[in-house]
């Protein structure tokens, strides 16, 4: 089984960025833990701060026959029709993850252009949300 994790803007700053909201662990460190926990899964990871690159990453993961995509589009979640359209247009199921509980934050974060097209949404469980997404895949 192959899973692609796609992280959007500013998520490269995890560990340094607003640690009270996003925690103090870098994603690279967390990824090692994830790979260790799910040894039988091929886990790949891309991060971009650029909207179009996230669209391309979704298309590429679909073209490369990934079984599932875990997507945290960061702030583009709340603004990007293009990323929402990409999720709607590909056949690989996408799980939307947010580290923070977006519903308990500013109102502009209550809107997602992705959720409608996602297999499901996990929000508010910190980095553990990525693990929860993996568990939903019956791994
Ligand atoms: C986020 C929530 C978004 O609102 C925010 O812009 C992010 C991170 C999260 O993981 O909690 O960059 O997607």
XYZ file of C-alpha atoms and ligand atoms in Angstrom, residues 9-11 17 21-22 72-78 97-102 105 108-109 123-124 130, ligand 1:
38
model
C 2.028 26.372 3.160
C 3.948 27.043 6.346
C 3.794 23.425 7.458
C 5.761 27.999 14.146
C -1.146 25.929 18.291
C 0.904 23.429 16.290
C -3.189 19.220 4.994
C -3.515 22.168 2.638
C -2.898 24.686 5.447
C -4.424 28.096 4.759
C -5.227 27.093 1.144
C -7.923 24.868 2.637
C -9.949 28.009 3.242
C -6.158 16.630 8.115
C -5.678 19.699 10.296
C -3.414 19.764 13.298
C -5.464 22.392 15.104
C -9.212 22.331 15.620
C -10.121 24.734 12.828
C -10.513 29.164 15.603
C -12.414 32.203 8.079
C -10.966 28.812 9.050
C -9.023 18.152 12.875
C -7.790 19.113 16.320
C -1.964 11.926 10.494
C -3.949 24.050 9.552
C -5.088 25.031 9.884
C -5.116 26.167 8.881
O -6.167 27.053 9.191
C -3.813 26.930 8.923
O -3.810 27.965 7.969
C -2.640 26.054 8.770
C -2.611 24.759 9.451
C -3.810 22.980 10.646
O -3.154 21.992 10.376
O -4.328 23.135 11.754
O -1.647 26.417 8.148
O -4.242 23.404 8.339
